PDB file of C-alpha atoms and ligand atoms in Angstrom:
ATOM      1  CA  MET A   1      19.126   2.327  -2.982  1.00 58.00           C
ATOM      2  CA  THR A   2      17.328   0.546  -0.206  1.00 77.00           C
ATOM      3  CA  LEU A   3      14.799   2.295   1.889  1.00 93.00           C
ATOM      4  CA  THR A   4      12.334   1.173   4.499  1.00 97.00           C
ATOM      5  CA  ILE A   5       8.964   2.829   4.658  1.00 98.00           C
ATOM      6  CA  CYS A   6       7.399   2.949   8.079  1.00 98.00           C
ATOM      7  CA  ASP A   7       3.634   3.357   7.869  1.00 98.00           C
ATOM      8  CA  VAL A   8       2.624   5.554  10.781  1.00 98.00           C
ATOM      9  CA  GLY A   9      -1.024   5.594   9.715  1.00 97.00           C
ATOM     10  CA  PRO A  10      -2.273   3.381  12.568  1.00 97.00           C
ATOM     11  CA  ARG A  11      -0.708   5.894  15.001  1.00 96.00           C
ATOM     12  CA  ASP A  12      -0.008   9.375  13.591  1.00 94.00           C
ATOM     13  CA  GLY A  13      -2.723   9.013  10.958  1.00 93.00           C
ATOM     14  CA  LEU A  14      -5.467   8.032  13.376  1.00 94.00           C
ATOM     15  CA  GLN A  15      -4.535   9.954  16.513  1.00 92.00           C
ATOM     16  CA  ASN A  16      -5.766  13.241  15.080  1.00 86.00           C
ATOM     17  CA  GLU A  17      -8.861  12.020  13.303  1.00 88.00           C
ATOM     18  CA  ALA A  18     -12.253  13.124  14.613  1.00 85.00           C
ATOM     19  CA  LYS A  19     -13.543   9.564  14.454  1.00 90.00           C
ATOM     20  CA  THR A  20     -11.996   7.051  16.840  1.00 93.00           C
ATOM     21  CA  LEU A  21     -11.540   3.551  15.468  1.00 96.00           C
ATOM     22  CA  GLU A  22     -11.868   0.533  17.739  1.00 97.00           C
ATOM     23  CA  PRO A  23      -8.658  -1.365  18.564  1.00 97.00           C
ATOM     24  CA  ARG A  24      -9.776  -4.318  16.432  1.00 98.00           C
ATOM     25  CA  VAL A  25     -10.202  -2.017  13.379  1.00 98.00           C
ATOM     26  CA  ARG A  26      -6.782  -0.466  14.025  1.00 98.00           C
ATOM     27  CA  ALA A  27      -5.309  -3.977  14.186  1.00 98.00           C
ATOM     28  CA  GLU A  28      -7.039  -4.796  10.898  1.00 98.00           C
ATOM     29  CA  LEU A  29      -5.436  -1.708   9.360  1.00 98.00           C
ATOM     30  CA  CYS A  30      -2.037  -3.036  10.456  1.00 98.00           C
ATOM     31  CA  ASP A  31      -2.865  -6.463   9.008  1.00 98.00           C
ATOM     32  CA  ARG A  32      -3.854  -4.927   5.677  1.00 98.00           C
ATOM     33  CA  LEU A  33      -0.663  -2.883   5.573  1.00 98.00           C
ATOM     34  CA  ALA A  34       1.427  -5.979   6.286  1.00 98.00           C
ATOM     35  CA  VAL A  35      -0.340  -7.890   3.515  1.00 98.00           C
ATOM     36  CA  ALA A  36       0.335  -4.968   1.151  1.00 98.00           C
ATOM     37  CA  GLY A  37       4.041  -5.435   1.859  1.00 98.00           C
ATOM     38  CA  LEU A  38       4.786  -2.787   4.489  1.00 98.00           C
ATOM     39  CA  LYS A  39       7.752  -4.093   6.472  1.00 98.00           C
ATOM     40  CA  ARG A  40       7.512  -1.605   9.297  1.00 98.00           C
ATOM     41  CA  MET A  41       4.684   0.284  10.941  1.00 98.00           C
ATOM     42  CA  GLU A  42       3.771   2.194  14.072  1.00 98.00           C
ATOM     43  CA  ALA A  43       1.002  -0.084  15.205  1.00 98.00           C
ATOM     44  CA  ALA A  44       0.047   1.714  18.411  1.00 97.00           C
ATOM     45  CA  SER A  45       0.773   4.632  20.707  1.00 97.00           C
ATOM     46  CA  PHE A  46       1.390   4.081  24.393  1.00 97.00           C
ATOM     47  CA  VAL A  47       0.421   7.568  25.503  1.00 94.00           C
ATOM     48  CA  HIS A  48      -2.094   8.084  28.273  1.00 92.00           C
ATOM     49  CA  PRO A  49      -5.589   7.446  26.827  1.00 91.00           C
ATOM     50  CA  LYS A  50      -6.882  10.587  28.534  1.00 90.00           C
ATOM     51  CA  LEU A  51      -4.502  12.678  26.455  1.00 88.00           C
ATOM     52  CA  VAL A  52      -5.130  10.914  23.138  1.00 90.00           C
ATOM     53  CA  PRO A  53      -8.433   9.010  23.319  1.00 90.00           C
ATOM     54  CA  GLN A  54      -8.063   7.864  19.697  1.00 92.00           C
ATOM     55  CA  MET A  55      -5.116   5.727  20.801  1.00 93.00           C
ATOM     56  CA  ALA A  56      -6.798   4.056  23.788  1.00 93.00           C
ATOM     57  CA  GLY A  57      -6.454   0.281  23.872  1.00 96.00           C
ATOM     58  CA  ALA A  58      -2.902   0.030  22.500  1.00 97.00           C
ATOM     59  CA  GLU A  59      -2.486  -3.322  24.238  1.00 98.00           C
ATOM     60  CA  GLN A  60      -5.652  -4.604  22.564  1.00 98.00           C
ATOM     61  CA  VAL A  61      -4.344  -3.513  19.156  1.00 98.00           C
ATOM     62  CA  MET A  62      -1.108  -5.407  19.731  1.00 98.00           C
ATOM     63  CA  ALA A  63      -2.954  -8.501  20.948  1.00 98.00           C
ATOM     64  CA  ALA A  64      -5.315  -8.493  17.944  1.00 98.00           C
ATOM     65  CA  LEU A  65      -2.580  -8.292  15.282  1.00 98.00           C
ATOM     66  CA  ARG A  66      -2.102 -11.176  12.904  1.00 98.00           C
ATOM     67  CA  ARG A  67       1.627 -10.734  12.880  1.00 98.00           C
ATOM     68  CA  LYS A  68       3.340 -11.331   9.594  1.00 98.00           C
ATOM     69  CA  PRO A  69       6.838 -12.757   9.990  1.00 98.00           C
ATOM     70  CA  GLY A  70       9.477 -10.229   9.003  1.00 97.00           C
ATOM     71  CA  THR A  71       7.206  -7.254   9.616  1.00 98.00           C
ATOM     72  CA  VAL A  72       8.205  -4.871  12.393  1.00 98.00           C
ATOM     73  CA  TYR A  73       5.371  -3.647  14.623  1.00 98.00           C
ATOM     74  CA  ALA A  74       6.566  -0.586  16.520  1.00 98.00           C
ATOM     75  CA  GLY A  75       4.979   1.356  19.342  1.00 98.00           C
ATOM     76  CA  LEU A  76       5.293   5.079  20.021  1.00 98.00           C
ATOM     77  CA  VAL A  77       6.179   6.114  23.568  1.00 98.00           C
ATOM     78  CA  LEU A  78       6.638   9.536  25.146  1.00 97.00           C
ATOM     79  CA  ASN A  79       8.006   8.519  28.550  1.00 97.00           C
ATOM     80  CA  GLU A  80       9.287   5.630  30.687  1.00 97.00           C
ATOM     81  CA  LYS A  81       5.812   4.457  31.614  1.00 97.00           C
ATOM     82  CA  GLY A  82       4.902   4.233  27.928  1.00 97.00           C
ATOM     83  CA  TYR A  83       8.113   2.320  27.265  1.00 98.00           C
ATOM     84  CA  GLU A  84       7.193  -0.242  29.900  1.00 98.00           C
ATOM     85  CA  ARG A  85       3.692  -0.667  28.489  1.00 98.00           C
ATOM     86  CA  ALA A  86       5.028  -1.021  24.944  1.00 98.00           C
ATOM     87  CA  VAL A  87       7.594  -3.670  25.822  1.00 98.00           C
ATOM     88  CA  GLU A  88       5.051  -5.518  27.927  1.00 98.00           C
ATOM     89  CA  ALA A  89       2.618  -5.471  24.982  1.00 98.00           C
ATOM     90  CA  GLY A  90       5.246  -7.084  22.763  1.00 98.00           C
ATOM     91  CA  VAL A  91       6.260  -4.369  20.300  1.00 98.00           C
ATOM     92  CA  ASP A  92       9.171  -5.284  18.012  1.00 98.00           C
ATOM     93  CA  GLU A  93      10.617  -1.807  18.239  1.00 98.00           C
ATOM     94  CA  VAL A  94      10.166   1.275  20.407  1.00 98.00           C
ATOM     95  CA  HIS A  95       9.822   4.744  18.882  1.00 98.00           C
ATOM     96  CA  TYR A  96      10.422   7.452  21.452  1.00 98.00           C
ATOM     97  CA  ALA A  97       9.724  11.067  20.457  1.00 98.00           C
ATOM     98  CA  PHE A  98      10.543  14.385  22.090  1.00 98.00           C
ATOM     99  CA  ALA A  99      10.427  17.966  20.882  1.00 98.00           C
ATOM    100  CA  ALA A 100      13.173  20.234  19.573  1.00 98.00           C
ATOM    101  CA  THR A 101      11.478  23.196  21.286  1.00 98.00           C
ATOM    102  CA  ASP A 102      10.542  23.641  24.925  1.00 98.00           C
ATOM    103  CA  GLU A 103       7.042  24.963  24.328  1.00 97.00           C
ATOM    104  CA  PHE A 104       5.960  22.149  22.014  1.00 96.00           C
ATOM    105  CA  GLY A 105       7.504  19.657  24.435  1.00 96.00           C
ATOM    106  CA  ARG A 106       5.651  21.136  27.390  1.00 96.00           C
ATOM    107  CA  ARG A 107       2.315  21.001  25.620  1.00 94.00           C
ATOM    108  CA  ASN A 108       2.801  17.632  23.967  1.00 91.00           C
ATOM    109  CA  GLN A 109       4.402  15.658  26.786  1.00 92.00           C
ATOM    110  CA  ASN A 110       5.068  18.018  29.657  1.00 95.00           C
ATOM    111  CA  ALA A 111       8.827  17.963  29.089  1.00 97.00           C
ATOM    112  CA  THR A 112      11.307  20.570  27.885  1.00 98.00           C
ATOM    113  CA  THR A 113      13.852  19.618  25.238  1.00 98.00           C
ATOM    114  CA  ALA A 114      16.488  19.039  27.927  1.00 98.00           C
ATOM    115  CA  GLU A 115      14.127  16.783  29.863  1.00 98.00           C
ATOM    116  CA  GLY A 116      13.107  14.948  26.688  1.00 98.00           C
ATOM    117  CA  LEU A 117      16.753  14.387  25.819  1.00 98.00           C
ATOM    118  CA  LYS A 118      17.492  13.032  29.271  1.00 98.00           C
ATOM    119  CA  THR A 119      14.641  10.546  28.933  1.00 98.00           C
ATOM    120  CA  ALA A 120      15.880   9.615  25.448  1.00 98.00           C
ATOM    121  CA  LEU A 121      19.314   8.691  26.732  1.00 98.00           C
ATOM    122  CA  ALA A 122      17.841   6.698  29.615  1.00 98.00           C
ATOM    123  CA  LEU A 123      15.382   4.854  27.382  1.00 98.00           C
ATOM    124  CA  VAL A 124      17.951   3.971  24.747  1.00 98.00           C
ATOM    125  CA  ALA A 125      20.213   2.525  27.458  1.00 98.00           C
ATOM    126  CA  ARG A 126      17.283   0.587  28.828  1.00 98.00           C
ATOM    127  CA  ALA A 127      16.219  -0.664  25.407  1.00 98.00           C
ATOM    128  CA  ARG A 128      19.783  -1.825  24.789  1.00 97.00           C
ATOM    129  CA  SER A 129      19.757  -3.978  27.909  1.00 97.00           C
ATOM    130  CA  ASP A 130      16.244  -5.222  27.044  1.00 97.00           C
ATOM    131  CA  ARG A 131      17.488  -5.937  23.490  1.00 98.00           C
ATOM    132  CA  VAL A 132      14.686  -3.892  21.976  1.00 98.00           C
ATOM    133  CA  PRO A 133      15.519  -1.841  18.865  1.00 98.00           C
ATOM    134  CA  VAL A 134      14.847   1.848  19.454  1.00 98.00           C
ATOM    135  CA  THR A 135      14.326   4.878  17.240  1.00 98.00           C
ATOM    136  CA  VAL A 136      14.403   8.384  18.685  1.00 98.00           C
ATOM    137  CA  THR A 137      12.329  10.991  16.881  1.00 98.00           C
ATOM    138  CA  VAL A 138      13.042  14.695  17.195  1.00 98.00           C
ATOM    139  CA  SER A 139       9.661  16.412  16.724  1.00 97.00           C
ATOM    140  CA  VAL A 140       9.181  19.913  15.294  1.00 97.00           C
ATOM    141  CA  ALA A 141      12.743  19.741  13.941  1.00 98.00           C
ATOM    142  CA  PHE A 142      11.789  21.973  11.001  1.00 98.00           C
ATOM    143  CA  GLY A 143       9.578  24.490  12.745  1.00 97.00           C
ATOM    144  CA  CYS A 144       7.414  24.892  15.820  1.00 96.00           C
ATOM    145  CA  PRO A 145       3.858  26.277  15.929  1.00 93.00           C
ATOM    146  CA  PHE A 146       4.680  28.152  19.148  1.00 96.00           C
ATOM    147  CA  GLU A 147       8.323  29.151  18.935  1.00 97.00           C
ATOM    148  CA  GLY A 148       8.527  29.636  15.169  1.00 97.00           C
ATOM    149  CA  PRO A 149      11.416  28.526  12.948  1.00 98.00           C
ATOM    150  CA  VAL A 150      13.817  26.143  14.668  1.00 98.00           C
ATOM    151  CA  PRO A 151      17.500  26.875  13.977  1.00 98.00           C
ATOM    152  CA  PRO A 152      19.241  23.872  12.397  1.00 98.00           C
ATOM    153  CA  GLU A 153      22.089  24.251  14.908  1.00 98.00           C
ATOM    154  CA  ARG A 154      19.625  23.552  17.701  1.00 98.00           C
ATOM    155  CA  VAL A 155      18.471  20.306  16.095  1.00 98.00           C
ATOM    156  CA  LEU A 156      22.001  19.200  15.262  1.00 98.00           C
ATOM    157  CA  LYS A 157      23.087  19.864  18.835  1.00 98.00           C
ATOM    158  CA  ILE A 158      20.288  17.559  19.979  1.00 98.00           C
ATOM    159  CA  VAL A 159      21.441  14.845  17.572  1.00 98.00           C
ATOM    160  CA  GLU A 160      25.005  15.245  18.786  1.00 98.00           C
ATOM    161  CA  HIS A 161      23.825  14.708  22.388  1.00 98.00           C
ATOM    162  CA  LEU A 162      21.749  11.697  21.355  1.00 98.00           C
ATOM    163  CA  MET A 163      24.822  10.069  19.899  1.00 98.00           C
ATOM    164  CA  ASN A 164      26.290   9.778  23.405  1.00 97.00           C
ATOM    165  CA  VAL A 165      24.023   6.729  23.725  1.00 97.00           C
ATOM    166  CA  PRO A 166      23.275   6.101  20.049  1.00 98.00           C
ATOM    167  CA  PRO A 167      19.794   4.880  19.189  1.00 98.00           C
ATOM    168  CA  ASP A 168      19.418   2.507  16.244  1.00 98.00           C
ATOM    169  CA  GLU A 169      17.935   5.381  14.296  1.00 98.00           C
ATOM    170  CA  VAL A 170      17.335   9.103  14.725  1.00 98.00           C
ATOM    171  CA  CYS A 171      14.215  10.340  12.962  1.00 98.00           C
ATOM    172  CA  LEU A 172      13.907  14.012  12.052  1.00 98.00           C
ATOM    173  CA  ALA A 173      10.259  15.015  12.076  1.00 98.00           C
ATOM    174  CA  ASP A 174       8.517  17.910  10.379  1.00 97.00           C
ATOM    175  CA  THR A 175       5.544  17.606  12.692  1.00 94.00           C
ATOM    176  CA  ILE A 176       3.599  20.579  11.327  1.00 92.00           C
ATOM    177  CA  GLY A 177       4.659  20.387   7.676  1.00 94.00           C
ATOM    178  CA  VAL A 178       6.627  23.624   7.285  1.00 96.00           C
ATOM    179  CA  GLY A 179      10.010  22.433   5.989  1.00 98.00           C
ATOM    180  CA  VAL A 180      11.523  22.771   2.533  1.00 98.00           C
ATOM    181  CA  PRO A 181      14.176  20.635   0.799  1.00 98.00           C
ATOM    182  CA  VAL A 182      17.194  22.859   1.518  1.00 98.00           C
ATOM    183  CA  GLN A 183      16.425  22.545   5.217  1.00 98.00           C
ATOM    184  CA  VAL A 184      16.076  18.788   4.845  1.00 98.00           C
ATOM    185  CA  ARG A 185      19.442  18.545   3.126  1.00 98.00           C
ATOM    186  CA  GLU A 186      21.170  20.595   5.798  1.00 98.00           C
ATOM    187  CA  LEU A 187      19.679  18.659   8.706  1.00 98.00           C
ATOM    188  CA  VAL A 188      20.093  15.164   7.289  1.00 98.00           C
ATOM    189  CA  ARG A 189      23.635  15.870   6.164  1.00 98.00           C
ATOM    190  CA  GLY A 190      24.548  17.457   9.494  1.00 98.00           C
ATOM    191  CA  ALA A 191      22.997  14.626  11.503  1.00 98.00           C
ATOM    192  CA  ARG A 192      24.730  11.956   9.445  1.00 98.00           C
ATOM    193  CA  ALA A 193      28.046  13.689  10.092  1.00 98.00           C
ATOM    194  CA  PHE A 194      27.671  12.613  13.748  1.00 98.00           C
ATOM    195  CA  GLY A 195      27.448   9.014  12.581  1.00 97.00           C
ATOM    196  CA  ALA A 196      23.703   8.748  13.132  1.00 97.00           C
ATOM    197  CA  THR A 197      21.478   6.486  11.059  1.00 98.00           C
ATOM    198  CA  ILE A 198      18.749   8.839   9.928  1.00 98.00           C
ATOM    199  CA  GLY A 199      15.082   8.516   9.125  1.00 98.00           C
ATOM    200  CA  ALA A 200      12.662  11.307   8.279  1.00 98.00           C
ATOM    201  CA  HIS A 201       9.018  12.066   8.940  1.00 98.00           C
ATOM    202  CA  PHE A 202       7.132  14.616   6.874  1.00 97.00           C
ATOM    203  CA  HIS A 203       3.663  16.056   7.026  1.00 95.00           C
ATOM    204  CA  ASN A 204       2.289  17.471   3.812  1.00 95.00           C
ATOM    205  CA  THR A 205       0.566  20.467   5.367  1.00 93.00           C
ATOM    206  CA  ARG A 206       2.063  22.931   2.876  1.00 94.00           C
ATOM    207  CA  ASN A 207       2.525  20.464   0.035  1.00 96.00           C
ATOM    208  CA  THR A 208       6.288  20.215   0.480  1.00 98.00           C
ATOM    209  CA  GLY A 209       6.225  16.733   2.006  1.00 98.00           C
ATOM    210  CA  TYR A 210       7.108  14.733  -1.113  1.00 98.00           C
ATOM    211  CA  ALA A 211       9.833  17.140  -2.209  1.00 98.00           C
ATOM    212  CA  ASN A 212      11.227  16.864   1.326  1.00 98.00           C
ATOM    213  CA  ALA A 213      11.075  13.073   1.230  1.00 98.00           C
ATOM    214  CA  LEU A 214      13.024  13.018  -2.026  1.00 98.00           C
ATOM    215  CA  ALA A 215      15.640  15.414  -0.633  1.00 98.00           C
ATOM    216  CA  ALA A 216      15.975  13.228   2.469  1.00 98.00           C
ATOM    217  CA  LEU A 217      16.374  10.123   0.328  1.00 98.00           C
ATOM    218  CA  GLU A 218      19.096  11.754  -1.736  1.00 97.00           C
ATOM    219  CA  GLU A 219      20.901  12.734   1.472  1.00 98.00           C
ATOM    220  CA  GLY A 220      20.968   9.127   2.628  1.00 98.00           C
ATOM    221  CA  VAL A 221      18.084   8.495   5.022  1.00 98.00           C
ATOM    222  CA  VAL A 222      17.409   4.795   5.525  1.00 97.00           C
ATOM    223  CA  SER A 223      13.773   5.175   6.441  1.00 98.00           C
ATOM    224  CA  LEU A 224      10.824   7.413   5.598  1.00 98.00           C
ATOM    225  CA  ASP A 225       7.602   7.642   7.553  1.00 98.00           C
ATOM    226  CA  ALA A 226       4.337   7.968   5.660  1.00 98.00           C
ATOM    227  CA  SER A 227       0.723   7.219   6.410  1.00 98.00           C
ATOM    228  CA  VAL A 228      -1.659   5.307   4.190  1.00 98.00           C
ATOM    229  CA  GLY A 229      -4.088   7.735   2.565  1.00 97.00           C
ATOM    230  CA  GLY A 230      -2.225  10.667   4.126  1.00 96.00           C
ATOM    231  CA  ALA A 231      -4.578  10.420   7.095  1.00 93.00           C
ATOM    232  CA  GLY A 232      -4.185  12.634  10.123  1.00 84.00           C
ATOM    233  CA  GLY A 233      -3.299  16.155  11.131  1.00 71.00           C
ATOM    234  CA  CYS A 234      -1.798  17.913  14.103  1.00 65.00           C
ATOM    235  CA  PRO A 235      -3.738  19.072  17.170  1.00 66.00           C
ATOM    236  CA  PHE A 236      -1.644  22.253  17.270  1.00 64.00           C
ATOM    237  CA  ALA A 237      -1.905  23.137  13.596  1.00 62.00           C
ATOM    238  CA  PRO A 238      -5.471  23.865  12.491  1.00 64.00           C
ATOM    239  CA  ASN A 239      -6.252  22.622   8.978  1.00 66.00           C
ATOM    240  CA  ALA A 240      -3.038  20.623   8.939  1.00 64.00           C
ATOM    241  CA  THR A 241      -3.110  17.616   6.697  1.00 78.00           C
ATOM    242  CA  GLY A 242      -1.531  14.394   7.738  1.00 92.00           C
ATOM    243  CA  ASN A 243       1.687  12.675   6.828  1.00 96.00           C
ATOM    244  CA  ILE A 244       2.679  12.216   3.233  1.00 97.00           C
ATOM    245  CA  ALA A 245       0.535   9.418   1.826  1.00 98.00           C
ATOM    246  CA  THR A 246       2.327   6.068   1.672  1.00 98.00           C
ATOM    247  CA  GLU A 247       0.855   5.101  -1.694  1.00 98.00           C
ATOM    248  CA  ASP A 248       1.828   8.417  -3.308  1.00 98.00           C
ATOM    249  CA  LEU A 249       5.361   8.055  -1.946  1.00 98.00           C
ATOM    250  CA  VAL A 250       5.617   4.453  -3.169  1.00 98.00           C
ATOM    251  CA  TYR A 251       4.475   5.512  -6.646  1.00 98.00           C
ATOM    252  CA  LEU A 252       7.215   8.137  -6.770  1.00 98.00           C
ATOM    253  CA  LEU A 253       9.877   5.772  -5.461  1.00 97.00           C
ATOM    254  CA  ARG A 254       8.934   2.904  -7.755  1.00 96.00           C
ATOM    255  CA  GLY A 255       9.224   5.208 -10.763  1.00 95.00           C
ATOM    256  CA  MET A 256      12.712   6.148  -9.596  1.00 95.00           C
ATOM    257  CA  GLY A 257      13.782   2.533  -9.257  1.00 95.00           C
ATOM    258  CA  VAL A 258      13.723   2.468  -5.435  1.00 95.00           C
ATOM    259  CA  GLU A 259      12.351  -0.926  -4.489  1.00 91.00           C
ATOM    260  CA  THR A 260      10.165  -1.078  -1.390  1.00 93.00           C
ATOM    261  CA  GLY A 261       8.471  -4.444  -1.871  1.00 94.00           C
ATOM    262  CA  ILE A 262       5.067  -2.811  -1.498  1.00 97.00           C
ATOM    263  CA  ASP A 263       2.106  -3.854  -3.649  1.00 97.00           C
ATOM    264  CA  LEU A 264       0.555  -0.593  -4.801  1.00 97.00           C
ATOM    265  CA  ASP A 265      -2.800  -2.093  -5.755  1.00 97.00           C
ATOM    266  CA  ALA A 266      -3.160  -3.571  -2.275  1.00 98.00           C
ATOM    267  CA  LEU A 267      -2.062  -0.311  -0.682  1.00 98.00           C
ATOM    268  CA  ILE A 268      -4.556   1.729  -2.706  1.00 98.00           C
ATOM    269  CA  ALA A 269      -7.276  -0.690  -1.658  1.00 98.00           C
ATOM    270  CA  THR A 270      -6.211  -0.225   1.982  1.00 98.00           C
ATOM    271  CA  SER A 271      -6.313   3.548   1.598  1.00 98.00           C
ATOM    272  CA  ARG A 272      -9.875   3.363   0.256  1.00 97.00           C
ATOM    273  CA  TRP A 273     -10.864   0.959   3.019  1.00 98.00           C
ATOM    274  CA  LEU A 274      -9.496   3.360   5.636  1.00 97.00           C
ATOM    275  CA  GLY A 275     -11.393   6.267   4.064  1.00 96.00           C
ATOM    276  CA  THR A 276     -14.580   4.226   4.426  1.00 97.00           C
ATOM    277  CA  GLN A 277     -13.782   3.434   8.060  1.00 96.00           C
ATOM    278  CA  LEU A 278     -13.209   7.113   8.816  1.00 94.00           C
ATOM    279  CA  GLY A 279     -16.167   8.239   6.702  1.00 93.00           C
ATOM    280  CA  LYS A 280     -14.159  10.751   4.707  1.00 90.00           C
ATOM    281  CA  ASP A 281     -12.034  11.238   1.626  1.00 91.00           C
ATOM    282  CA  LEU A 282      -8.374  10.966   2.537  1.00 94.00           C
ATOM    283  CA  PRO A 283      -5.899  13.444   1.034  1.00 94.00           C
ATOM    284  CA  GLY A 284      -3.722  10.904  -0.820  1.00 96.00           C
ATOM    285  CA  MET A 285      -3.910  11.399  -4.589  1.00 96.00           C
ATOM    286  CA  LEU A 286      -3.078   7.967  -5.973  1.00 97.00           C
ATOM    287  CA  ALA A 287      -6.213   6.336  -4.547  1.00 95.00           C
ATOM    288  CA  ARG A 288      -8.232   8.831  -6.622  1.00 94.00           C
ATOM    289  CA  ALA A 289      -6.159   8.921  -9.791  1.00 95.00           C
ATOM    290  CA  GLY A 290      -5.218   5.225  -9.835  1.00 94.00           C
ATOM    291  CA  ASP A 291      -1.864   3.634 -10.555  1.00 95.00           C
ATOM    292  CA  TYR A 292      -0.153   4.211 -13.894  1.00 95.00           C
ATOM    293  CA  PRO A 293       0.186   2.225 -16.005  1.00 91.00           C
ATOM    294  CA  ALA A 294      -2.935   0.552 -14.685  1.00 83.00           C
ATOM    295  CA  ARG A 295      -2.712  -3.118 -13.853  1.00 70.00           C
ATOM    296  CA  ALA A 296      -6.476  -3.375 -13.419  1.00 55.00           C
ATOM    297  CA  ALA A 297      -7.232  -4.297 -17.063  1.00 50.00           C
ATOM    298  CA  SER A 298      -6.492  -7.956 -16.446  1.00 48.00           C
ATOM    299  CA  LYS A 299      -9.020  -8.023 -13.630  1.00 48.00           C
ATOM    300  CA  LEU A 300     -11.932  -6.648 -15.656  1.00 44.00           C
TER     301      LEU A 300
HETATM  302 ZN1   ZN B 401       3.769  13.257  12.693  1.00 64.54          ZN
END
């Protein structure tokens, strides 16, 4: 099995933290992740800085990166303007997200699902002609904080529409961490039936994130999002934790024989470094418990 892990820590992880990190520190986080062996990451978000002040200075983050050859530095965009900024700033890949429910879409990016879908199709066509790889993420695909449970048929209908102008990847996102594995299986299987290449994005708000990631893997996703340390939350879900922690996911995958090329010791060190930068303990467990079996003995 081959699987790419996309570390969304520099974006999803940091955009909901109380403490805002300077662009140069966010770039350093990306550099550390690349050194630890992450092949793909969301390095920056090209949303309006008034809406998400933690993400201000996306261009500065991109400019400060010490790019590692072979590593993909993606940028999140929510509209055409963001797309233009991201391409101008030199992202390797564009990640466009829109919501599976109208209310979440209105609050998050002032666009209903239908409007978000229209933009998706336009952006994918544009990215094709610009020769920029593009992933489209369907947010709140497993449940919405405003509209409640989201019927799988609704999400699958969205994926079917997306396949009219197929993106390189469709990512199904459990933005508020409410999904369970049977839901994951149904959605991933259904989406793949339309010929889509599928990735998945789980928050661990209700501790189902890792079980969901495993279910997604078994259903054939090619990519899983995770954030180092499990940093982050959701502005619409009080007490929400962040994404599943990259190092905890890598530990699980390595034990199952899924090779990711990621150096766990370096990733744990990055998780601890990020905790220091944010001035808090991050939710990831491996950075507390340590790897097993420990490799540290030789360094003592
Ligand atoms: Zn997220």
